[in-house]
Amino acid sequence: MSNTQYWNRETSTIKQYSTPVTQQANIICISDPNDKANQKLYEGNLEGAKILAIGSQMSDFDIDLLRASNANVIFASHPNSREPLKMLLQEIPSIQWIHCRSAGIDSIASEELASSSVLMTNAKGAFSSTLAEYTMMAIAYFAKDLPRLLKQKDDRNWEKYCIEEIRGKTLGVVGYGDIGRAAAKLAKAYGMTVKALRRNPQHSQDDPICDEVYSNDKTSLHRIMSESDYILCAAPLTPESKGMFDEEAFASAKKNCVFINVGRGPIVEESALIGALKNGHLKGAALDVVAIEPLPKDSELWDLPNVLISPHNMDMTETFTQEATEFFIEENLPRFVRNELLLNPVDKVAGY
């Protein structure tokens, strides 16, 4: 599929549509009515479109009225959208398109959704730059030994120590989508070698940022782990990716490798990660996502000195959800009412 069908807020040209409106969008919002990020959607003057209902559970929706109104679009932004979405798909056969306000669709994925003929899109491309910046911050955190630096400041200790150069190191990107490539772009500017693992490696064969690309299988995962000084997990959570970073994967990692996760927590077997951190095989880990969120207070990860933890907020700018909603309003909704090709199509079976 052409890369021009995928949105990126840094590189995409906005509002590339010009044909007349040819159909009405009748929208169901599986959303919090008080979500301030959605106010422009709830209250705005939408060309060729209208909001039929807003709610987060089935009791909020009048199914007969939605059927009579020919509801054909679902906008999903509530964290508990999975069950109402499943029911609405069963009850309202006129639904043509579902848009998920997040980039990951694991919170709404279901067999019913995967087997439906409904088109689905997401907010891919809206969160990439901040997560790429976090990746480079995490790399520098370990390369320059920031914990030691902060401790020496607290101790008023003027003691010089050797640091590690980032230039010349290898970043292995597992999940070379929009986020992975944004991180790779910054890594390249630092002088790093970039290797990637993705489901369709042929899509990156001529990518000037990626020095080497591998297919998405266990042998390739172990290979990229063994060749990389830093491993970035930017993969979506799917049945295939769940638990892919297991004891065997971490055992194959290059000695003193740093593991960075901006994908989803359940992709990692945390007991295996903790083991590799404690025995010194991994130099450290930077985790913006964990298997159970919030991270339980009794998790051993809190106690490990070589772990950087952030509360799944490294894409959380003041306007990040608002911008994701604006992408729906200003880019895809105008395309839908003009019957034009929508941006960011999702493979509902693959899960991304």
CSV table of C-alpha atoms in Angstrom, one decimal:
chain,number,residue,atom,x,y,z
A,1,MET,CA,0.0,0.0,0.0
A,2,SER,CA,1.3,3.5,-0.9
A,3,ASN,CA,2.9,5.5,2.0
A,4,THR,CA,0.9,8.5,0.8
A,5,GLN,CA,-2.2,6.8,2.3
A,6,TYR,CA,-0.7,7.2,5.8
A,7,TRP,CA,-0.7,10.4,7.7
A,8,ASN,CA,2.3,12.0,9.3
A,9,ARG,CA,1.9,15.4,10.9
A,10,GLU,CA,5.5,16.5,10.1
A,11,THR,CA,5.5,15.5,6.4
A,12,SER,CA,1.9,15.2,5.1
A,13,THR,CA,0.3,17.9,3.2
A,14,ILE,CA,-3.0,18.9,4.9
A,15,LYS,CA,-6.5,18.9,3.4
A,16,GLN,CA,-5.7,17.2,0.1
A,17,TYR,CA,-9.3,16.9,-1.1
A,18,SER,CA,-11.3,19.1,-3.4
A,19,THR,CA,-14.2,17.1,-4.9
A,20,PRO,CA,-17.9,17.9,-3.9
A,21,VAL,CA,-19.6,16.2,-1.0
A,22,THR,CA,-21.5,13.2,-2.2
A,23,GLN,CA,-22.7,11.4,1.0
A,24,GLN,CA,-23.7,12.1,4.5
A,25,ALA,CA,-21.7,11.0,7.5
A,26,ASN,CA,-24.0,10.0,10.4
A,27,ILE,CA,-21.6,9.6,13.4
A,28,ILE,CA,-21.9,7.6,16.6
A,29,CYS,CA,-19.2,8.6,19.1
A,30,ILE,CA,-18.1,6.0,21.6
A,31,SER,CA,-16.6,8.7,23.7
A,32,ASP,CA,-16.8,10.6,27.0
A,33,PRO,CA,-19.3,13.5,26.4
A,34,ASN,CA,-17.0,15.6,28.7
A,35,ASP,CA,-13.8,14.8,26.8
A,36,LYS,CA,-12.5,18.3,26.0
A,37,ALA,CA,-10.3,17.0,23.2
A,38,ASN,CA,-13.5,16.1,21.3
A,39,GLN,CA,-15.4,19.4,21.8
A,40,LYS,CA,-14.6,20.5,18.3
A,41,LEU,CA,-16.2,17.3,17.0
A,42,TYR,CA,-19.2,17.5,19.3
A,43,GLU,CA,-20.0,21.2,18.7
A,44,GLY,CA,-18.4,22.0,15.4
A,45,ASN,CA,-20.0,22.7,12.0
A,46,LEU,CA,-19.2,19.5,10.2
A,47,GLU,CA,-19.5,19.6,6.5
A,48,GLY,CA,-21.7,16.8,5.3
A,49,ALA,CA,-21.8,15.2,8.7
A,50,LYS,CA,-23.7,15.2,12.0
A,51,ILE,CA,-23.3,13.6,15.4
A,52,LEU,CA,-26.2,11.2,16.2
A,53,ALA,CA,-25.1,10.0,19.6
A,54,ILE,CA,-22.3,10.3,22.2
A,55,GLY,CA,-21.8,7.6,24.9
A,56,SER,CA,-19.5,5.0,26.4
A,57,GLN,CA,-21.9,2.1,27.0
A,58,MET,CA,-24.8,0.5,25.2
A,59,SER,CA,-27.4,2.1,27.5
A,60,ASP,CA,-26.3,5.5,26.1
A,61,PHE,CA,-27.5,4.6,22.6
A,62,ASP,CA,-31.0,4.3,21.1
A,63,ILE,CA,-30.5,1.5,18.6
A,64,ASP,CA,-33.8,2.0,16.8
A,65,LEU,CA,-33.1,5.7,16.4
A,66,LEU,CA,-29.6,5.0,15.1
A,67,ARG,CA,-30.9,2.5,12.6
A,68,ALA,CA,-33.6,4.9,11.4
A,69,SER,CA,-31.0,7.6,11.1
A,70,ASN,CA,-28.8,5.4,8.9
A,71,ALA,CA,-25.8,5.6,11.2
A,72,ASN,CA,-22.7,4.8,9.1
A,73,VAL,CA,-19.6,6.1,11.0
A,74,ILE,CA,-18.3,5.2,14.5
A,75,PHE,CA,-15.7,7.4,16.2
A,76,ALA,CA,-14.1,5.5,19.1
A,77,SER,CA,-12.0,7.4,21.7
A,78,HIS,CA,-13.2,5.9,25.0
A,79,PRO,CA,-10.8,3.5,26.6
A,80,ASN,CA,-13.6,1.0,27.1
A,81,SER,CA,-14.9,1.0,23.6
A,82,ARG,CA,-14.5,-2.7,22.8
A,83,GLU,CA,-17.8,-4.1,24.0
A,84,PRO,CA,-20.1,-1.3,22.8
A,85,LEU,CA,-18.3,-1.3,19.5
A,86,LYS,CA,-19.0,-5.1,19.1
A,87,MET,CA,-22.7,-4.6,19.9
A,88,LEU,CA,-23.1,-1.6,17.6
A,89,LEU,CA,-21.6,-3.6,14.7
A,90,GLN,CA,-24.1,-6.4,15.4
A,91,GLU,CA,-27.1,-4.1,15.8
A,92,ILE,CA,-26.5,-1.5,13.1
A,93,PRO,CA,-25.7,-3.0,9.7
A,94,SER,CA,-25.4,0.4,8.0
A,95,ILE,CA,-22.0,1.1,9.6
A,96,GLN,CA,-19.4,1.6,6.9
A,97,TRP,CA,-16.4,3.1,8.7
A,98,ILE,CA,-14.8,3.0,12.2
A,99,HIS,CA,-12.1,5.5,13.2
A,100,CYS,CA,-10.0,4.9,16.3
A,101,ARG,CA,-8.6,8.0,17.9
A,102,SER,CA,-5.4,6.2,19.1
A,103,ALA,CA,-2.7,4.6,17.0
A,104,GLY,CA,-3.0,1.2,18.6
A,105,ILE,CA,-6.3,-0.6,18.2
A,106,ASP,CA,-5.7,-3.3,20.9
A,107,SER,CA,-8.2,-1.7,23.2
A,108,ILE,CA,-11.0,-2.2,20.7
A,109,ALA,CA,-9.9,-5.3,18.8
A,110,SER,CA,-12.3,-8.3,18.7
A,111,GLU,CA,-13.2,-11.2,16.6
A,112,GLU,CA,-16.4,-9.4,15.6
A,113,LEU,CA,-14.4,-6.4,14.4
A,114,ALA,CA,-11.8,-8.5,12.6
A,115,SER,CA,-14.5,-10.5,10.7
A,116,SER,CA,-16.5,-7.4,9.7
A,117,SER,CA,-16.4,-5.8,6.3
A,118,VAL,CA,-16.3,-2.3,7.8
A,119,LEU,CA,-13.4,-0.1,6.9
A,120,MET,CA,-11.2,1.0,9.8
A,121,THR,CA,-8.7,3.8,10.2
A,122,ASN,CA,-6.6,5.1,13.1
A,123,ALA,CA,-4.5,8.1,14.3
A,124,LYS,CA,-1.2,6.8,13.1
A,125,GLY,CA,1.3,9.6,12.5
A,126,ALA,CA,0.0,11.9,15.3
A,127,PHE,CA,2.2,10.7,18.1
A,128,SER,CA,5.4,9.7,16.4
A,129,SER,CA,7.7,12.7,17.0
A,130,THR,CA,7.3,12.8,20.8
A,131,LEU,CA,8.0,9.1,21.1
A,132,ALA,CA,11.0,9.4,18.8
A,133,GLU,CA,12.3,12.2,21.0
A,134,TYR,CA,11.8,10.0,24.1
A,135,THR,CA,13.8,7.2,22.4
A,136,MET,CA,16.8,9.4,22.0
A,137,MET,CA,16.5,10.7,25.5
A,138,ALA,CA,16.5,7.2,26.8
A,139,ILE,CA,19.5,6.3,24.7
A,140,ALA,CA,21.4,9.4,26.1
A,141,TYR,CA,20.2,8.6,29.7
A,142,PHE,CA,22.2,5.3,29.6
A,143,ALA,CA,25.0,6.4,27.3
A,144,LYS,CA,25.9,9.4,29.5
A,145,ASP,CA,25.0,7.7,32.8
A,146,LEU,CA,22.5,10.3,33.8
A,147,PRO,CA,21.7,8.6,37.2
A,148,ARG,CA,25.3,9.0,38.2
A,149,LEU,CA,25.4,12.6,37.0
A,150,LEU,CA,22.3,13.5,39.1
A,151,LYS,CA,23.7,11.6,42.2
A,152,GLN,CA,27.0,13.4,41.9
A,153,LYS,CA,25.2,16.7,41.7
A,154,ASP,CA,23.2,15.9,44.9
A,155,ASP,CA,26.5,14.8,46.6
A,156,ARG,CA,28.3,17.9,45.3
A,157,ASN,CA,30.8,15.5,43.9
A,158,TRP,CA,33.1,16.8,41.1
A,159,GLU,CA,34.3,13.4,39.9
A,160,LYS,CA,35.0,12.8,36.2
A,161,TYR,CA,33.9,9.6,34.6
A,162,CYS,CA,33.9,8.1,31.1
A,163,ILE,CA,30.7,8.2,29.1
A,164,GLU,CA,29.6,6.3,26.0
A,165,GLU,CA,29.4,7.8,22.5
A,166,ILE,CA,26.1,7.4,20.7
A,167,ARG,CA,27.6,7.9,17.2
A,168,GLY,CA,28.5,4.5,15.7
A,169,LYS,CA,26.2,2.5,17.9
A,170,THR,CA,23.3,0.4,16.4
A,171,LEU,CA,19.7,0.9,17.0
A,172,GLY,CA,17.5,-2.1,16.3
A,173,VAL,CA,13.8,-1.2,15.7
A,174,VAL,CA,11.3,-3.9,16.3
A,175,GLY,CA,8.1,-2.6,14.7
A,176,TYR,CA,9.3,-0.3,11.9
A,177,GLY,CA,6.0,1.7,11.4
A,178,ASP,CA,5.5,5.4,11.8
A,179,ILE,CA,6.9,5.6,15.3
A,180,GLY,CA,9.8,3.3,14.6
A,181,ARG,CA,10.8,5.2,11.5
A,182,ALA,CA,10.6,8.6,13.3
A,183,ALA,CA,13.0,7.3,16.0
A,184,ALA,CA,15.3,5.8,13.3
A,185,LYS,CA,15.4,9.2,11.6
A,186,LEU,CA,16.6,10.9,14.8
A,187,ALA,CA,19.0,8.1,15.5
A,188,LYS,CA,20.5,8.5,12.0
A,189,ALA,CA,21.1,12.2,12.7
A,190,TYR,CA,23.1,11.1,15.7
A,191,GLY,CA,25.3,8.9,13.5
A,192,MET,CA,23.8,5.6,14.5
A,193,THR,CA,23.4,2.5,12.3
A,194,VAL,CA,19.7,1.5,12.0
A,195,LYS,CA,18.4,-2.0,11.6
A,196,ALA,CA,14.7,-2.8,11.5
A,197,LEU,CA,12.4,-5.8,11.9
A,198,ARG,CA,8.9,-5.6,10.3
A,199,ARG,CA,6.2,-7.7,8.9
A,200,ASN,CA,6.8,-6.6,5.3
A,201,PRO,CA,10.5,-5.9,4.9
A,202,GLN,CA,10.2,-5.2,1.2
A,203,HIS,CA,8.5,-1.9,2.2
A,204,SER,CA,11.9,-0.7,3.5
A,205,GLN,CA,14.3,-2.0,1.0
A,206,ASP,CA,15.0,1.4,-0.5
A,207,ASP,CA,14.6,3.4,2.8
A,208,PRO,CA,17.7,5.7,3.1
A,209,ILE,CA,17.3,5.7,6.9
A,210,CYS,CA,17.3,1.9,7.4
A,211,ASP,CA,20.7,0.2,6.9
A,212,GLU,CA,19.3,-3.3,7.1
A,213,VAL,CA,15.8,-4.8,7.4
A,214,TYR,CA,14.7,-8.2,8.6
A,215,SER,CA,11.4,-10.1,8.4
A,216,ASN,CA,9.2,-10.5,11.4
A,217,ASP,CA,10.1,-14.0,12.7
A,218,LYS,CA,11.8,-15.4,15.8
A,219,THR,CA,15.2,-16.0,14.1
A,220,SER,CA,15.3,-12.4,12.8
A,221,LEU,CA,14.2,-11.1,16.2
A,222,HIS,CA,17.1,-12.9,17.9
A,223,ARG,CA,19.5,-11.7,15.2
A,224,ILE,CA,18.6,-8.1,15.5
A,225,MET,CA,18.8,-8.4,19.3
A,226,SER,CA,22.3,-9.8,19.0
A,227,GLU,CA,23.5,-7.0,16.7
A,228,SER,CA,22.0,-4.0,18.4
A,229,ASP,CA,23.3,-1.8,21.2
A,230,TYR,CA,19.8,-0.4,21.7
A,231,ILE,CA,16.6,-2.2,21.0
A,232,LEU,CA,13.4,-0.1,20.5
A,233,CYS,CA,10.1,-1.9,20.7
A,234,ALA,CA,7.6,0.1,18.7
A,235,ALA,CA,5.4,-2.8,17.7
A,236,PRO,CA,1.6,-3.0,18.1
A,237,LEU,CA,0.0,-5.5,20.5
A,238,THR,CA,-1.4,-8.4,18.5
A,239,PRO,CA,-1.8,-12.1,19.3
A,240,GLU,CA,1.4,-12.7,17.4
A,241,SER,CA,3.4,-10.0,19.2
A,242,LYS,CA,2.2,-10.8,22.7
A,243,GLY,CA,5.2,-12.1,24.7
A,244,MET,CA,7.6,-12.0,21.8
A,245,PHE,CA,10.3,-10.5,24.0
A,246,ASP,CA,10.8,-13.6,26.2
A,247,GLU,CA,13.7,-15.2,28.0
A,248,GLU,CA,15.1,-16.6,24.8
A,249,ALA,CA,14.9,-13.2,23.1
A,250,PHE,CA,16.7,-11.4,25.9
A,251,ALA,CA,19.3,-14.2,26.1
A,252,SER,CA,20.1,-13.5,22.5
A,253,ALA,CA,20.6,-9.8,23.1
A,254,LYS,CA,24.0,-8.2,22.7
A,255,LYS,CA,25.8,-7.9,26.1
A,256,ASN,CA,25.1,-4.5,27.7
A,257,CYS,CA,22.2,-3.8,25.3
A,258,VAL,CA,19.5,-1.3,26.4
A,259,PHE,CA,15.9,-2.2,25.9
A,260,ILE,CA,13.4,0.6,25.2
A,261,ASN,CA,9.6,0.0,25.0
A,262,VAL,CA,7.1,2.5,23.5
A,263,GLY,CA,4.9,-0.2,22.0
A,264,ARG,CA,2.7,-2.1,24.5
A,265,GLY,CA,3.6,-3.7,27.8
A,266,PRO,CA,2.3,-7.3,27.1
A,267,ILE,CA,4.7,-7.6,24.2
A,268,VAL,CA,7.3,-8.2,26.9
A,269,GLU,CA,7.5,-11.1,29.3
A,270,GLU,CA,8.4,-8.9,32.3
A,271,SER,CA,9.9,-11.8,34.4
A,272,ALA,CA,12.3,-12.4,31.5
A,273,LEU,CA,13.2,-8.7,31.3
A,274,ILE,CA,13.7,-8.4,35.0
A,275,GLY,CA,16.0,-11.5,34.9
A,276,ALA,CA,18.1,-10.0,32.2
A,277,LEU,CA,18.4,-6.7,34.0
A,278,LYS,CA,19.3,-8.3,37.3
A,279,ASN,CA,22.0,-10.7,35.9
A,280,GLY,CA,23.6,-7.9,34.1
A,281,HIS,CA,23.1,-9.2,30.5
A,282,LEU,CA,21.1,-6.0,29.7
A,283,LYS,CA,22.6,-2.7,30.6
A,284,GLY,CA,19.2,-1.2,31.3
A,285,ALA,CA,15.7,-0.6,30.2
A,286,ALA,CA,13.5,2.4,29.5
A,287,LEU,CA,9.8,1.6,29.8
A,288,ASP,CA,7.0,3.9,28.8
A,289,VAL,CA,4.6,1.0,28.8
A,290,VAL,CA,4.3,-2.0,31.1
A,291,ALA,CA,2.1,-5.1,31.2
A,292,ILE,CA,-0.1,-3.8,34.0
A,293,GLU,CA,-0.9,-0.1,34.1
A,294,PRO,CA,-0.5,1.6,36.5
A,295,LEU,CA,2.6,-0.4,37.4
A,296,PRO,CA,1.8,-2.1,40.7
A,297,LYS,CA,3.7,-0.7,43.7
A,298,ASP,CA,5.1,-4.1,44.5
A,299,SER,CA,6.6,-4.6,41.0
A,300,GLU,CA,10.3,-5.3,41.1
A,301,LEU,CA,10.8,-2.9,38.2
A,302,TRP,CA,10.5,0.0,40.7
A,303,ASP,CA,13.5,-1.3,42.7
A,304,LEU,CA,15.9,-1.9,39.8
A,305,PRO,CA,18.5,1.0,39.5
A,306,ASN,CA,19.0,0.3,35.8
A,307,VAL,CA,15.3,0.9,34.8
A,308,LEU,CA,13.8,4.2,33.6
A,309,ILE,CA,10.1,4.2,34.1
A,310,SER,CA,7.6,6.7,32.7
A,311,PRO,CA,3.8,6.4,33.2
A,312,HIS,CA,2.8,5.8,29.6
A,313,ASN,CA,2.9,9.6,29.0
A,314,MET,CA,5.8,10.1,26.6
A,315,ASP,CA,3.4,11.0,23.8
A,316,MET,CA,1.2,13.0,26.2
A,317,THR,CA,1.6,16.6,25.0
A,318,GLU,CA,-1.0,19.1,26.2
A,319,THR,CA,-2.8,18.8,22.8
A,320,PHE,CA,-2.1,15.3,21.7
A,321,THR,CA,-5.6,13.9,21.9
A,322,GLN,CA,-7.1,17.1,20.5
A,323,GLU,CA,-4.7,16.8,17.5
A,324,ALA,CA,-5.8,13.2,17.0
A,325,THR,CA,-9.5,14.3,17.0
A,326,GLU,CA,-8.7,17.1,14.6
A,327,PHE,CA,-7.1,14.6,12.2
A,328,PHE,CA,-10.5,12.8,12.1
A,329,ILE,CA,-12.4,16.1,11.6
A,330,GLU,CA,-10.1,17.8,9.1
A,331,GLU,CA,-8.6,14.9,7.1
A,332,ASN,CA,-10.6,11.7,7.1
A,333,LEU,CA,-14.2,12.9,7.6
A,334,PRO,CA,-14.0,15.3,4.6
A,335,ARG,CA,-12.6,12.4,2.6
A,336,PHE,CA,-15.5,10.1,3.7
A,337,VAL,CA,-18.2,12.5,2.7
A,338,ARG,CA,-16.6,13.0,-0.7
A,339,ASN,CA,-16.2,9.2,-1.1
A,340,GLU,CA,-12.4,9.6,-1.4
A,341,LEU,CA,-9.7,7.3,-0.2
A,342,LEU,CA,-9.3,7.5,3.6
A,343,LEU,CA,-5.9,7.9,5.3
A,344,ASN,CA,-4.5,5.3,7.8
A,345,PRO,CA,-6.3,2.2,6.8
A,346,VAL,CA,-6.0,-0.6,9.4
A,347,ASP,CA,-5.7,-4.3,8.8
A,348,LYS,CA,-8.3,-5.5,11.3
A,349,VAL,CA,-7.0,-9.0,11.2
A,350,ALA,CA,-3.4,-8.2,11.7
A,351,GLY,CA,-4.3,-5.6,14.3
A,352,TYR,CA,-2.5,-2.6,12.8
